[in-house]
Amino acid sequence: MDSQDILRRAVDEAHKRGYCVGNVDIALIAEEPKIAPHLDEMKAVLSASLQIAPEEVGLKATTNEKIGDLGRCAGIAAHAVCMLMRKES
């Protein structure tokens, strides 16, 4: 299943329960592949799925400075926070 489908389902469920996404802040941690060249496209895709403006998507990419499993390119980590707001009736 496409991860954007999962995200859209979560947004639809929030809408059914009277909430909407206010903004998101996401940090991606990876040595490889280099993510920075893709950030603008990723923000556009995420904002469409979340039904928010691109400027409401905070997206950063960093490395683990070759420390630990992430530093050895054994994985990629993501930390994300989403602000949900109750929709006005």
mmCIF file with all atom_site columns, C-alpha atoms in Angstrom:
data_model
loop_
_atom_site.group_PDB
_atom_site.id
_atom_site.type_symbol
_atom_site.label_atom_id
_atom_site.label_alt_id
_atom_site.label_comp_id
_atom_site.label_asym_id
_atom_site.label_entity_id
_atom_site.label_seq_id
_atom_site.pdbx_PDB_ins_code
_atom_site.Cartn_x
_atom_site.Cartn_y
_atom_site.Cartn_z
_atom_site.occupancy
_atom_site.B_iso_or_equiv
_atom_site.pdbx_formal_charge
_atom_site.auth_seq_id
_atom_site.auth_comp_id
_atom_site.auth_asym_id
_atom_site.auth_atom_id
_atom_site.pdbx_PDB_model_num
ATOM 1  C CA . MET A 1 1  ? 0.000   0.000  0.000  1.00 0.00 ? 1  MET A CA 1
ATOM 2  C CA . ASP A 1 2  ? 1.223   3.477  -0.854 1.00 0.00 ? 2  ASP A CA 1
ATOM 3  C CA . SER A 1 3  ? 2.138   5.484  2.265  1.00 0.00 ? 3  SER A CA 1
ATOM 4  C CA . GLN A 1 4  ? 0.263   8.496  0.862  1.00 0.00 ? 4  GLN A CA 1
ATOM 5  C CA . ASP A 1 5  ? -2.914  6.378  0.822  1.00 0.00 ? 5  ASP A CA 1
ATOM 6  C CA . ILE A 1 6  ? -2.411  5.638  4.522  1.00 0.00 ? 6  ILE A CA 1
ATOM 7  C CA . LEU A 1 7  ? -1.855  9.335  5.222  1.00 0.00 ? 7  LEU A CA 1
ATOM 8  C CA . ARG A 1 8  ? -4.974  10.341 3.270  1.00 0.00 ? 8  ARG A CA 1
ATOM 9  C CA . ARG A 1 9  ? -7.033  7.767  5.186  1.00 0.00 ? 9  ARG A CA 1
ATOM 10 C CA . ALA A 1 10 ? -5.781  9.206  8.480  1.00 0.00 ? 10 ALA A CA 1
ATOM 11 C CA . VAL A 1 11 ? -6.723  12.725 7.353  1.00 0.00 ? 11 VAL A CA 1
ATOM 12 C CA . ASP A 1 12 ? -10.169 11.513 6.260  1.00 0.00 ? 12 ASP A CA 1
ATOM 13 C CA . GLU A 1 13 ? -10.662 9.863  9.662  1.00 0.00 ? 13 GLU A CA 1
ATOM 14 C CA . ALA A 1 14 ? -9.651  13.077 11.444 1.00 0.00 ? 14 ALA A CA 1
ATOM 15 C CA . HIS A 1 15 ? -12.143 15.028 9.302  1.00 0.00 ? 15 HIS A CA 1
ATOM 16 C CA . LYS A 1 16 ? -14.929 12.556 10.169 1.00 0.00 ? 16 LYS A CA 1
ATOM 17 C CA . ARG A 1 17 ? -14.185 13.156 13.852 1.00 0.00 ? 17 ARG A CA 1
ATOM 18 C CA . GLY A 1 18 ? -14.303 16.933 13.476 1.00 0.00 ? 18 GLY A CA 1
ATOM 19 C CA . TYR A 1 19 ? -10.596 17.735 13.153 1.00 0.00 ? 19 TYR A CA 1
ATOM 20 C CA . CYS A 1 20 ? -8.335  19.104 10.458 1.00 0.00 ? 20 CYS A CA 1
ATOM 21 C CA . VAL A 1 21 ? -4.573  19.255 10.152 1.00 0.00 ? 21 VAL A CA 1
ATOM 22 C CA . GLY A 1 22 ? -3.142  22.622 11.159 1.00 0.00 ? 22 GLY A CA 1
ATOM 23 C CA . ASN A 1 23 ? 0.495   21.927 10.359 1.00 0.00 ? 23 ASN A CA 1
ATOM 24 C CA . VAL A 1 24 ? 3.171   19.262 10.517 1.00 0.00 ? 24 VAL A CA 1
ATOM 25 C CA . ASP A 1 25 ? 6.858   19.299 11.372 1.00 0.00 ? 25 ASP A CA 1
ATOM 26 C CA . ILE A 1 26 ? 8.974   16.418 10.095 1.00 0.00 ? 26 ILE A CA 1
ATOM 27 C CA . ALA A 1 27 ? 12.672  15.646 10.516 1.00 0.00 ? 27 ALA A CA 1
ATOM 28 C CA . LEU A 1 28 ? 14.218  12.952 8.326  1.00 0.00 ? 28 LEU A CA 1
ATOM 29 C CA . ILE A 1 29 ? 17.513  11.438 9.467  1.00 0.00 ? 29 ILE A CA 1
ATOM 30 C CA . ALA A 1 30 ? 19.591  9.545  6.906  1.00 0.00 ? 30 ALA A CA 1
ATOM 31 C CA . GLU A 1 31 ? 23.145  9.345  5.651  1.00 0.00 ? 31 GLU A CA 1
ATOM 32 C CA . GLU A 1 32 ? 21.949  8.120  2.254  1.00 0.00 ? 32 GLU A CA 1
ATOM 33 C CA . PRO A 1 33 ? 20.184  8.838  0.020  1.00 0.00 ? 33 PRO A CA 1
ATOM 34 C CA . LYS A 1 34 ? 20.617  12.590 0.066  1.00 0.00 ? 34 LYS A CA 1
ATOM 35 C CA . ILE A 1 35 ? 17.140  13.938 0.781  1.00 0.00 ? 35 ILE A CA 1
ATOM 36 C CA . ALA A 1 36 ? 17.683  17.694 0.522  1.00 0.00 ? 36 ALA A CA 1
ATOM 37 C CA . PRO A 1 37 ? 17.330  17.814 -3.299 1.00 0.00 ? 37 PRO A CA 1
ATOM 38 C CA . HIS A 1 38 ? 13.857  16.281 -2.959 1.00 0.00 ? 38 HIS A CA 1
ATOM 39 C CA . LEU A 1 39 ? 12.446  18.388 -0.097 1.00 0.00 ? 39 LEU A CA 1
ATOM 40 C CA . ASP A 1 40 ? 10.322  20.751 -2.221 1.00 0.00 ? 40 ASP A CA 1
ATOM 41 C CA . GLU A 1 41 ? 8.666   17.888 -4.094 1.00 0.00 ? 41 GLU A CA 1
ATOM 42 C CA . MET A 1 42 ? 8.123   15.975 -0.847 1.00 0.00 ? 42 MET A CA 1
ATOM 43 C CA . LYS A 1 43 ? 6.505   19.057 0.751  1.00 0.00 ? 43 LYS A CA 1
ATOM 44 C CA . ALA A 1 44 ? 4.159   19.424 -2.220 1.00 0.00 ? 44 ALA A CA 1
ATOM 45 C CA . VAL A 1 45 ? 3.082   15.770 -2.054 1.00 0.00 ? 45 VAL A CA 1
ATOM 46 C CA . LEU A 1 46 ? 2.628   15.876 1.730  1.00 0.00 ? 46 LEU A CA 1
ATOM 47 C CA . SER A 1 47 ? 0.658   19.130 1.667  1.00 0.00 ? 47 SER A CA 1
ATOM 48 C CA . ALA A 1 48 ? -1.719  17.700 -0.940 1.00 0.00 ? 48 ALA A CA 1
ATOM 49 C CA . SER A 1 49 ? -2.285  14.521 1.080  1.00 0.00 ? 49 SER A CA 1
ATOM 50 C CA . LEU A 1 50 ? -2.717  16.480 4.325  1.00 0.00 ? 50 LEU A CA 1
ATOM 51 C CA . GLN A 1 51 ? -4.961  19.071 2.647  1.00 0.00 ? 51 GLN A CA 1
ATOM 52 C CA . ILE A 1 52 ? -2.873  21.977 3.941  1.00 0.00 ? 52 ILE A CA 1
ATOM 53 C CA . ALA A 1 53 ? -0.755  24.679 2.303  1.00 0.00 ? 53 ALA A CA 1
ATOM 54 C CA . PRO A 1 54 ? 2.879   23.776 1.551  1.00 0.00 ? 54 PRO A CA 1
ATOM 55 C CA . GLU A 1 55 ? 4.059   26.457 3.984  1.00 0.00 ? 55 GLU A CA 1
ATOM 56 C CA . GLU A 1 56 ? 2.310   24.513 6.776  1.00 0.00 ? 56 GLU A CA 1
ATOM 57 C CA . VAL A 1 57 ? 4.660   21.560 6.173  1.00 0.00 ? 57 VAL A CA 1
ATOM 58 C CA . GLY A 1 58 ? 7.965   21.868 8.015  1.00 0.00 ? 58 GLY A CA 1
ATOM 59 C CA . LEU A 1 59 ? 10.359  19.345 6.488  1.00 0.00 ? 59 LEU A CA 1
ATOM 60 C CA . LYS A 1 60 ? 14.029  19.051 7.378  1.00 0.00 ? 60 LYS A CA 1
ATOM 61 C CA . ALA A 1 61 ? 16.719  16.544 6.439  1.00 0.00 ? 61 ALA A CA 1
ATOM 62 C CA . THR A 1 62 ? 19.806  15.786 8.488  1.00 0.00 ? 62 THR A CA 1
ATOM 63 C CA . THR A 1 63 ? 22.342  13.035 9.044  1.00 0.00 ? 63 THR A CA 1
ATOM 64 C CA . ASN A 1 64 ? 23.314  11.098 12.153 1.00 0.00 ? 64 ASN A CA 1
ATOM 65 C CA . GLU A 1 65 ? 26.942  12.118 11.523 1.00 0.00 ? 65 GLU A CA 1
ATOM 66 C CA . LYS A 1 66 ? 28.003  8.515  10.886 1.00 0.00 ? 66 LYS A CA 1
ATOM 67 C CA . ILE A 1 67 ? 27.019  7.480  14.438 1.00 0.00 ? 67 ILE A CA 1
ATOM 68 C CA . GLY A 1 68 ? 25.071  4.300  15.209 1.00 0.00 ? 68 GLY A CA 1
ATOM 69 C CA . ASP A 1 69 ? 22.952  2.255  12.831 1.00 0.00 ? 69 ASP A CA 1
ATOM 70 C CA . LEU A 1 70 ? 21.662  5.328  11.029 1.00 0.00 ? 70 LEU A CA 1
ATOM 71 C CA . GLY A 1 71 ? 25.208  6.580  10.591 1.00 0.00 ? 71 GLY A CA 1
ATOM 72 C CA . ARG A 1 72 ? 26.188  3.250  9.048  1.00 0.00 ? 72 ARG A CA 1
ATOM 73 C CA . CYS A 1 73 ? 23.348  3.605  6.503  1.00 0.00 ? 73 CYS A CA 1
ATOM 74 C CA . ALA A 1 74 ? 21.410  0.757  8.150  1.00 0.00 ? 74 ALA A CA 1
ATOM 75 C CA . GLY A 1 75 ? 18.170  2.714  8.072  1.00 0.00 ? 75 GLY A CA 1
ATOM 76 C CA . ILE A 1 76 ? 16.333  5.993  7.884  1.00 0.00 ? 76 ILE A CA 1
ATOM 77 C CA . ALA A 1 77 ? 14.476  7.637  10.772 1.00 0.00 ? 77 ALA A CA 1
ATOM 78 C CA . ALA A 1 78 ? 11.620  10.107 10.735 1.00 0.00 ? 78 ALA A CA 1
ATOM 79 C CA . HIS A 1 79 ? 10.318  12.212 13.600 1.00 0.00 ? 79 HIS A CA 1
ATOM 80 C CA . ALA A 1 80 ? 6.964   13.861 12.946 1.00 0.00 ? 80 ALA A CA 1
ATOM 81 C CA . VAL A 1 81 ? 4.569   16.054 14.903 1.00 0.00 ? 81 VAL A CA 1
ATOM 82 C CA . CYS A 1 82 ? 1.115   16.983 13.638 1.00 0.00 ? 82 CYS A CA 1
ATOM 83 C CA . MET A 1 83 ? -1.126  19.685 15.066 1.00 0.00 ? 83 MET A CA 1
ATOM 84 C CA . LEU A 1 84 ? -4.802  18.776 14.800 1.00 0.00 ? 84 LEU A CA 1
ATOM 85 C CA . MET A 1 85 ? -7.382  21.520 15.191 1.00 0.00 ? 85 MET A CA 1
ATOM 86 C CA . ARG A 1 86 ? -11.059 21.104 15.919 1.00 0.00 ? 86 ARG A CA 1
ATOM 87 C CA . LYS A 1 87 ? -13.103 22.257 12.929 1.00 0.00 ? 87 LYS A CA 1
ATOM 88 C CA . GLU A 1 88 ? -15.531 25.064 13.563 1.00 0.00 ? 88 GLU A CA 1
ATOM 89 C CA . SER A 1 89 ? -19.159 23.979 13.301 1.00 0.00 ? 89 SER A CA 1
#
